CSV table of C-alpha atoms and ligand atoms in Angstrom, one decimal:
chain,number,residue,atom,x,y,z
A,6,MET,CA,-33.8,-18.9,-3.6
A,7,ARG,CA,-33.0,-18.9,-7.3
A,8,VAL,CA,-30.7,-16.1,-8.5
A,9,GLY,CA,-29.8,-15.1,-12.1
A,10,ILE,CA,-26.6,-13.3,-12.9
A,11,LEU,CA,-25.8,-11.5,-16.1
A,12,THR,CA,-22.9,-9.4,-17.4
A,13,ALA,CA,-23.8,-6.6,-19.9
A,14,GLY,CA,-22.0,-3.8,-21.8
A,15,GLY,CA,-18.3,-3.6,-22.5
A,16,ASP,CA,-16.3,-6.3,-20.9
A,17,CYS,CA,-13.4,-5.6,-18.5
A,18,PRO,CA,-11.0,-7.5,-16.2
A,19,GLY,CA,-12.8,-8.5,-13.0
A,20,LEU,CA,-16.1,-9.6,-14.4
A,21,ASN,CA,-15.4,-13.2,-13.6
A,22,ALA,CA,-14.2,-12.2,-10.1
A,23,ALA,CA,-17.5,-10.5,-9.6
A,24,ILE,CA,-19.6,-13.5,-10.9
A,25,ARG,CA,-17.5,-15.7,-8.6
A,26,GLY,CA,-18.0,-13.3,-5.6
A,27,VAL,CA,-21.8,-13.3,-5.7
A,28,GLY,CA,-22.2,-16.9,-7.0
A,29,LYS,CA,-19.9,-18.6,-4.6
A,30,THR,CA,-21.1,-16.6,-1.5
A,31,LEU,CA,-24.6,-17.9,-2.3
A,32,LEU,CA,-23.6,-21.5,-3.2
A,33,VAL,CA,-21.1,-22.1,-0.4
A,34,ASN,CA,-23.5,-20.8,2.2
A,35,ASN,CA,-26.4,-22.8,0.6
A,36,LYS,CA,-28.4,-19.6,0.2
A,37,ALA,CA,-29.5,-20.1,-3.4
A,38,ARG,CA,-29.2,-21.9,-6.7
A,39,VAL,CA,-27.4,-19.7,-9.2
A,40,PHE,CA,-28.2,-19.4,-12.9
A,41,GLY,CA,-25.8,-17.7,-15.4
A,42,ILE,CA,-27.6,-15.8,-18.1
A,43,SER,CA,-25.8,-15.7,-21.4
A,44,SER,CA,-24.8,-12.5,-23.3
A,45,GLY,CA,-26.3,-9.9,-21.0
A,46,PHE,CA,-30.0,-9.1,-21.4
A,47,LEU,CA,-30.0,-10.9,-24.7
A,48,GLY,CA,-29.9,-14.2,-22.8
A,49,LEU,CA,-33.0,-13.3,-20.9
A,50,ILE,CA,-34.8,-12.4,-24.1
A,51,GLU,CA,-33.7,-15.7,-25.8
A,52,ASN,CA,-34.0,-17.7,-22.6
A,53,ASP,CA,-30.3,-18.7,-22.9
A,54,TYR,CA,-29.0,-19.6,-19.4
A,55,ARG,CA,-27.3,-22.4,-17.5
A,56,GLU,CA,-27.2,-23.4,-13.8
A,57,LEU,CA,-23.8,-22.6,-12.2
A,58,THR,CA,-22.2,-24.9,-9.7
A,59,GLU,CA,-19.3,-24.2,-7.4
A,60,ASN,CA,-17.1,-26.0,-9.9
A,61,ASP,CA,-18.2,-23.6,-12.7
A,62,LEU,CA,-17.0,-20.7,-10.4
A,63,SER,CA,-13.7,-22.2,-9.4
A,64,GLY,CA,-10.5,-21.0,-11.1
A,65,ILE,CA,-12.2,-17.9,-12.7
A,66,LEU,CA,-11.0,-15.2,-10.2
A,67,THR,CA,-8.0,-14.3,-12.4
A,68,LEU,CA,-9.7,-14.9,-15.7
A,69,GLY,CA,-10.3,-11.9,-18.0
A,70,GLY,CA,-13.5,-11.5,-20.0
A,71,THR,CA,-16.8,-13.1,-18.7
A,72,ILE,CA,-17.7,-16.8,-18.6
A,73,LEU,CA,-21.3,-15.7,-19.4
A,74,GLY,CA,-20.5,-13.6,-22.4
A,75,THR,CA,-21.9,-10.1,-22.7
A,76,SER,CA,-23.8,-7.9,-25.2
A,77,ARG,CA,-24.9,-4.3,-25.5
A,78,GLU,CA,-28.6,-5.4,-25.9
A,79,LYS,CA,-30.8,-2.6,-24.6
A,80,PRO,CA,-34.2,-4.2,-23.9
A,81,PHE,CA,-36.1,-0.9,-23.7
A,82,LYS,CA,-34.7,0.3,-27.0
A,83,LYS,CA,-36.0,-1.0,-30.4
A,84,SER,CA,-33.4,-3.1,-32.2
A,85,SER,CA,-33.0,-4.3,-35.7
A,86,ASP,CA,-31.8,-7.7,-34.5
A,87,TYR,CA,-35.4,-9.0,-34.6
A,88,LEU,CA,-37.4,-9.2,-37.8
A,89,GLU,CA,-40.7,-8.4,-36.2
A,90,GLU,CA,-41.2,-5.9,-33.4
A,91,ILE,CA,-41.2,-7.8,-30.1
A,92,ASP,CA,-42.0,-6.6,-26.6
A,93,LYS,CA,-38.5,-7.4,-25.2
A,94,PRO,CA,-39.2,-6.2,-21.6
A,95,ALA,CA,-42.4,-8.4,-21.4
A,96,ILE,CA,-40.4,-11.4,-22.7
A,97,ILE,CA,-37.7,-10.8,-20.1
A,98,LYS,CA,-40.3,-10.7,-17.4
A,99,GLU,CA,-41.9,-13.9,-18.7
A,100,ASN,CA,-38.5,-15.7,-18.8
A,101,TYR,CA,-37.6,-14.4,-15.4
A,102,GLU,CA,-40.8,-15.9,-14.0
A,103,LYS,CA,-40.5,-19.1,-16.1
A,104,LEU,CA,-37.0,-19.6,-14.5
A,105,LYS,CA,-38.6,-18.8,-11.1
A,106,LEU,CA,-35.9,-16.3,-10.3
A,107,ASP,CA,-36.1,-14.5,-6.9
A,108,CYS,CA,-33.5,-12.0,-8.0
A,109,LEU,CA,-31.5,-10.9,-11.1
A,110,VAL,CA,-27.9,-9.6,-10.6
A,111,CYS,CA,-27.0,-7.1,-13.3
A,112,ILE,CA,-23.3,-6.6,-13.6
A,113,GLY,CA,-22.5,-3.7,-15.9
A,114,GLY,CA,-22.0,0.0,-16.6
A,115,ASN,CA,-24.4,3.0,-16.8
A,116,GLY,CA,-26.7,1.5,-19.4
A,117,THR,CA,-26.9,-1.8,-17.5
A,118,GLN,CA,-27.9,0.0,-14.3
A,119,LYS,CA,-30.5,2.0,-16.2
A,120,THR,CA,-32.0,-1.2,-17.6
A,121,ALA,CA,-31.9,-2.8,-14.2
A,122,LEU,CA,-33.9,0.1,-12.7
A,123,LYS,CA,-36.5,-0.2,-15.5
A,124,LEU,CA,-36.8,-3.9,-14.9
A,125,ALA,CA,-37.2,-3.3,-11.2
A,126,LYS,CA,-40.1,-1.0,-12.1
A,127,GLN,CA,-41.6,-3.9,-14.0
A,128,GLY,CA,-41.6,-5.9,-10.8
A,129,LEU,CA,-38.3,-7.9,-11.0
A,130,ASN,CA,-36.1,-8.1,-8.0
A,131,VAL,CA,-32.7,-6.7,-9.1
A,132,ILE,CA,-29.3,-5.9,-7.7
A,133,GLY,CA,-26.7,-3.9,-9.7
A,134,MET,CA,-22.9,-4.2,-9.6
A,135,PRO,CA,-20.9,-1.3,-11.0
A,136,LYS,CA,-18.5,-2.4,-13.8
A,137,THR,CA,-16.6,-0.3,-16.3
A,138,ILE,CA,-13.0,0.7,-17.1
A,139,ASP,CA,-14.3,4.3,-17.4
A,140,ASN,CA,-15.2,4.6,-13.7
A,141,ASP,CA,-18.0,6.9,-14.7
A,142,ILE,CA,-20.9,5.4,-12.7
A,143,TRP,CA,-22.4,7.9,-10.2
A,144,GLY,CA,-22.8,6.8,-6.6
A,145,THR,CA,-19.7,4.7,-6.2
A,146,ASP,CA,-16.1,5.8,-5.6
A,147,VAL,CA,-14.8,3.2,-8.0
A,148,THR,CA,-16.0,0.6,-10.5
A,149,PHE,CA,-14.2,-2.7,-10.9
A,150,GLY,CA,-12.2,-2.8,-14.2
A,151,PHE,CA,-11.0,0.7,-13.7
A,152,HIS,CA,-7.8,0.0,-11.8
A,153,SER,CA,-6.9,-2.9,-14.1
A,154,ALA,CA,-7.2,-0.5,-17.1
A,155,VAL,CA,-5.2,2.2,-15.2
A,156,ASP,CA,-2.4,-0.4,-14.7
A,157,ILE,CA,-2.5,-1.5,-18.3
A,158,ALA,CA,-2.5,2.0,-19.7
A,159,THR,CA,0.2,3.1,-17.3
A,160,GLU,CA,2.5,0.3,-18.4
A,161,ALA,CA,1.9,1.3,-22.1
A,162,ILE,CA,2.8,4.9,-21.3
A,163,ASP,CA,6.0,3.7,-19.5
A,164,ARG,CA,6.9,1.9,-22.7
A,165,LEU,CA,6.3,4.9,-24.9
A,166,HIS,CA,8.7,7.0,-22.9
A,167,THR,CA,11.7,4.9,-24.0
A,168,THR,CA,10.9,4.8,-27.7
A,169,ALA,CA,10.0,8.5,-27.6
A,170,ASN,CA,13.3,9.3,-26.0
A,171,ALA,CA,15.2,7.2,-28.5
A,172,HIS,CA,13.7,9.1,-31.4
A,173,LYS,CA,13.3,12.5,-29.7
A,174,ARG,CA,9.6,12.3,-30.6
A,175,VAL,CA,6.3,13.5,-29.3
A,176,MET,CA,4.1,10.4,-28.7
A,177,VAL,CA,0.3,10.7,-28.5
A,178,ILE,CA,-1.5,7.9,-26.7
A,179,GLU,CA,-5.3,7.7,-26.9
A,180,LEU,CA,-7.0,5.9,-24.0
A,181,MET,CA,-10.6,4.8,-23.6
A,182,GLY,CA,-13.2,7.0,-21.9
A,183,HIS,CA,-16.1,8.0,-24.0
A,184,HIS,CA,-17.6,10.6,-21.7
A,185,ALA,CA,-15.3,10.7,-18.6
A,186,GLY,CA,-11.6,11.2,-18.4
A,187,TRP,CA,-10.9,9.3,-15.2
A,188,LEU,CA,-8.8,6.6,-16.9
A,189,THR,CA,-6.8,9.1,-18.9
A,190,LEU,CA,-6.3,11.3,-15.8
A,191,TYR,CA,-5.1,8.5,-13.5
A,192,ALA,CA,-3.0,6.7,-16.1
A,193,GLY,CA,-1.7,10.0,-17.5
A,194,ILE,CA,-0.4,11.0,-14.1
A,195,ALA,CA,0.8,7.5,-13.1
A,196,GLY,CA,2.6,7.2,-16.4
A,197,GLY,CA,4.2,10.6,-16.2
A,198,GLY,CA,2.3,12.0,-19.1
A,199,ASP,CA,3.5,15.6,-19.9
A,200,VAL,CA,0.1,16.6,-21.4
A,201,ILE,CA,-3.2,15.2,-20.3
A,202,LEU,CA,-6.4,16.0,-22.3
A,203,ILE,CA,-9.7,14.9,-20.9
A,204,PRO,CA,-13.3,15.5,-22.1
A,205,GLU,CA,-14.2,17.6,-19.0
A,206,ILE,CA,-11.5,20.2,-19.5
A,207,ASP,CA,-11.6,22.4,-22.7
A,208,TYR,CA,-8.2,22.5,-24.2
A,209,ASP,CA,-6.3,25.1,-26.3
A,210,LEU,CA,-3.8,23.5,-28.6
A,211,ASN,CA,-1.8,26.8,-28.7
A,212,LEU,CA,-1.1,26.3,-25.0
A,213,VAL,CA,-0.1,22.7,-25.7
A,214,SER,CA,2.3,23.6,-28.5
A,215,GLU,CA,3.8,26.4,-26.4
A,216,TYR,CA,4.3,24.0,-23.5
A,217,LEU,CA,6.0,21.5,-25.8
A,218,ALA,CA,8.3,24.2,-27.2
A,219,GLU,CA,9.2,25.1,-23.7
A,220,ARG,CA,10.2,21.5,-23.0
A,221,SER,CA,12.3,21.5,-26.1
A,222,LYS,CA,14.1,24.6,-25.0
A,223,LYS,CA,14.9,22.8,-21.7
A,224,GLU,CA,16.5,20.1,-23.7
A,225,LYS,CA,13.7,17.6,-22.9
A,226,GLN,CA,14.3,14.9,-25.5
A,227,SER,CA,10.6,13.9,-25.9
A,228,SER,CA,7.1,14.4,-24.7
A,229,ILE,CA,4.1,12.2,-24.1
A,230,ILE,CA,0.5,13.5,-24.7
A,231,VAL,CA,-2.2,11.3,-23.1
A,232,VAL,CA,-5.6,12.0,-24.6
A,233,ALA,CA,-9.1,10.5,-23.8
A,234,GLU,CA,-11.0,9.2,-26.8
A,235,GLY,CA,-13.9,11.4,-25.8
A,236,ILE,CA,-12.3,14.9,-26.0
A,237,ARG,CA,-14.2,17.3,-28.2
A,238,HIS,CA,-12.8,17.9,-31.7
A,239,LYS,CA,-14.4,18.7,-35.0
A,240,GLU,CA,-12.8,16.3,-37.5
A,241,LYS,CA,-13.8,12.8,-38.5
A,242,MET,CA,-10.9,10.9,-37.0
A,243,SER,CA,-10.0,9.6,-33.6
A,244,ALA,CA,-9.0,11.9,-30.8
A,245,GLY,CA,-5.4,10.7,-30.9
A,246,GLN,CA,-5.0,11.2,-34.6
A,247,TYR,CA,-6.7,14.6,-34.4
A,248,ILE,CA,-4.2,15.8,-31.7
A,249,ALA,CA,-1.2,14.4,-33.6
A,250,LYS,CA,-2.4,16.1,-36.8
A,251,LYS,CA,-3.0,19.5,-35.2
A,252,VAL,CA,0.0,19.6,-32.8
A,253,GLY,CA,2.3,18.1,-35.5
A,254,LYS,CA,1.7,21.2,-37.6
A,255,MET,CA,2.5,23.5,-34.6
A,256,ILE,CA,5.8,22.0,-33.4
A,257,ASP,CA,9.1,21.0,-35.2
A,258,GLN,CA,9.3,17.6,-33.7
A,259,ASP,CA,8.4,14.2,-35.1
A,260,ILE,CA,5.0,13.0,-33.7
A,261,ARG,CA,3.4,9.5,-33.6
A,262,VAL,CA,0.1,8.1,-32.3
A,263,THR,CA,-0.8,5.0,-30.3
A,264,ILE,CA,-4.5,4.1,-29.8
A,265,LEU,CA,-4.4,1.6,-26.9
A,266,GLY,CA,-8.1,0.6,-27.5
A,267,TYR,CA,-9.3,-2.8,-26.3
A,268,ILE,CA,-6.0,-3.8,-24.7
A,269,GLN,CA,-7.3,-1.7,-21.8
A,270,ARG,CA,-10.3,-4.2,-21.4
A,271,GLY,CA,-8.3,-7.4,-21.8
A,272,GLY,CA,-6.5,-9.9,-19.7
A,273,SER,CA,-6.4,-10.8,-16.0
A,274,PRO,CA,-7.7,-8.3,-13.4
A,275,SER,CA,-5.3,-6.5,-11.1
A,276,ALA,CA,-5.1,-7.6,-7.5
A,277,TYR,CA,-7.1,-4.5,-6.5
A,278,ASP,CA,-9.9,-5.4,-8.9
A,279,ARG,CA,-10.0,-9.0,-7.8
A,280,LEU,CA,-10.4,-7.7,-4.3
A,281,LEU,CA,-13.0,-5.1,-5.2
A,282,ALA,CA,-15.1,-7.4,-7.4
A,283,THR,CA,-15.1,-10.0,-4.6
A,284,ARG,CA,-16.2,-7.4,-2.1
A,285,TYR,CA,-18.9,-6.3,-4.4
A,286,GLY,CA,-20.0,-9.8,-5.1
A,287,ALA,CA,-20.1,-10.8,-1.4
A,288,THR,CA,-22.1,-7.6,-0.6
A,289,ALA,CA,-24.6,-8.3,-3.4
A,290,ALA,CA,-25.1,-11.8,-2.0
A,291,GLU,CA,-25.8,-10.3,1.5
A,292,LEU,CA,-28.4,-7.9,0.0
A,293,ILE,CA,-30.1,-10.8,-1.8
A,294,THR,CA,-30.2,-12.9,1.3
A,295,GLN,CA,-31.7,-9.9,3.2
A,296,GLY,CA,-34.3,-9.4,0.4
A,297,ASN,CA,-32.9,-5.9,0.0
A,298,PHE,CA,-33.5,-5.4,-3.8
A,299,GLY,CA,-33.5,-2.4,-6.1
A,300,ASN,CA,-30.0,-1.4,-5.1
A,301,MET,CA,-26.6,-1.2,-6.7
A,302,VAL,CA,-23.6,-2.2,-4.5
A,303,ALA,CA,-21.1,0.7,-4.3
A,304,LEU,CA,-17.9,1.7,-2.5
A,305,ARG,CA,-18.0,4.8,-0.3
A,306,ASP,CA,-14.8,5.7,1.6
A,307,ASP,CA,-13.7,2.1,1.1
A,308,VAL,CA,-16.8,0.7,2.6
A,309,PRO,CA,-19.2,-1.5,0.5
A,310,VAL,CA,-22.7,0.0,0.7
A,311,ALA,CA,-26.1,-0.3,-1.1
A,312,VAL,CA,-27.2,2.6,-3.1
A,313,PRO,CA,-30.8,2.8,-4.5
A,314,LEU,CA,-30.7,2.2,-8.3
A,315,ALA,CA,-33.1,5.1,-8.6
A,316,GLU,CA,-30.4,7.4,-7.3
A,317,VAL,CA,-27.6,6.3,-9.6
A,318,ALA,CA,-29.1,4.7,-12.8
A,319,GLY,CA,-27.9,6.4,-15.9
A,320,LYS,CA,-26.1,9.2,-14.1
A,321,LEU,CA,-22.6,9.9,-15.3
A,322,LYS,CA,-19.8,10.6,-12.8
A,323,LEU,CA,-17.5,13.0,-14.6
A,324,VAL,CA,-14.1,14.4,-13.5
A,325,PRO,CA,-14.8,17.6,-11.6
A,326,LYS,CA,-12.7,20.5,-13.0
A,327,ASP,CA,-11.7,21.4,-9.4
A,328,LEU,CA,-10.6,17.9,-8.5
A,329,PRO,CA,-7.6,18.5,-6.2
A,330,LEU,CA,-5.6,15.7,-8.1
A,331,ILE,CA,-5.7,17.9,-11.2
A,332,GLN,CA,-4.2,20.9,-9.4
A,333,LYS,CA,-1.5,18.6,-7.9
A,334,ALA,CA,-0.6,17.3,-11.3
A,335,ALA,CA,-0.6,20.8,-12.8
A,336,ASN,CA,1.7,21.9,-9.9
A,337,VAL,CA,4.2,19.2,-10.8
A,338,GLY,CA,4.2,20.7,-14.3
A,339,THR,CA,1.6,18.6,-16.2
A,340,CYS,CA,-0.1,20.5,-19.0
A,341,PHE,CA,-4.0,20.1,-19.3
A,342,GLY,CA,-4.2,22.4,-22.3
A,343,THR,CA,-5.7,25.2,-20.2
A,344,LYS,CA,-4.7,27.9,-17.8
A,345,PHE,CA,-6.0,27.2,-14.2
B,28,F6P,O1,-17.7,1.7,-21.7
B,28,F6P,C1,-16.4,1.1,-21.7
B,28,F6P,C2,-15.8,1.3,-23.1
B,28,F6P,O2,-14.7,0.6,-23.2
B,28,F6P,C3,-15.5,2.8,-23.5
B,28,F6P,O3,-14.4,3.3,-22.8
B,28,F6P,C4,-15.4,2.6,-24.9
B,28,F6P,O4,-15.5,3.9,-25.6
B,28,F6P,C5,-16.5,1.7,-25.3
B,28,F6P,O5,-16.7,0.8,-24.2
B,28,F6P,C6,-16.2,0.8,-26.5
B,28,F6P,O6,-17.5,0.2,-26.8
B,28,F6P,P1,-17.5,-1.2,-27.7
B,28,F6P,O7,-16.9,-2.3,-26.9
B,28,F6P,O8,-18.9,-1.4,-28.0
B,28,F6P,O9,-16.7,-0.9,-28.9
């Protein structure tokens, strides 16, 4: 067999562990030749690929980023990158056939799985692997990249506590999470955030300021507000800056903002993500060997399974408002900007 692998969308720790997981399982067991496609779907459009050997896949388990590079190229969307209009899906299919691929492994987030399904409908054999720090892919309990980002963000929040205390300040930290608040919820709780604001829960800043005033009355030196970049607000500024601006006018404490940004997507994967990406990769290799295409590998109750792409592609997994974890955090005194 000849198997192509691509990484698409935002990068995250664990991508190389995933490439290694699927690639080495196929190579070590002599199941297939493996070809790395450069820069996500762009590499298939531009026929930019290279054969991967076991040596290419050694020593990358702990490496951040992706040895293949990535892009946000959406083949089924018109893009201004090309002077004349080209039929990108047709070119992809042509290059897939020219390379004589038996399967294409698409490692990526929601958009990537949606594209994978569309390519499957064009006759390509595809397998999806769920990647994103946002953990917002339907159909799997967890995406790789998520836990690494939770660890990174939690460590950042830990550090904010000491400087906030030193200056008796309110510190706002904005975390990634365009649509879903999983990363903000998990890191906010793990980091002991006092206020956690996520896109899925409408917030009332009056409740937030009353909560902060209560903390001051109890002689709490400082407070930490953890906010997801995707919360709804009306002004042309980042979520963190918006919250600092509004809350800063409602309290009599100094307030500062940290936007953690791409730090959450950088560096070496956590041990959990190395393990998860390896499990996903090995499972993908099994599906390929069985000829079981058109699926995304997923984790359900800690068991790697195959989920039909048609069931998950493009569906967002948002934080349910009635998630028991939220109530537990509220019960230990965390403010979500709302009354439960
Ligand atoms: O999808 C992952 C993610 O990191 C989001 O959390 C973030 O909003 C987005 O990617 C940033 O996109 P880009 O890397 O294109 O700036």
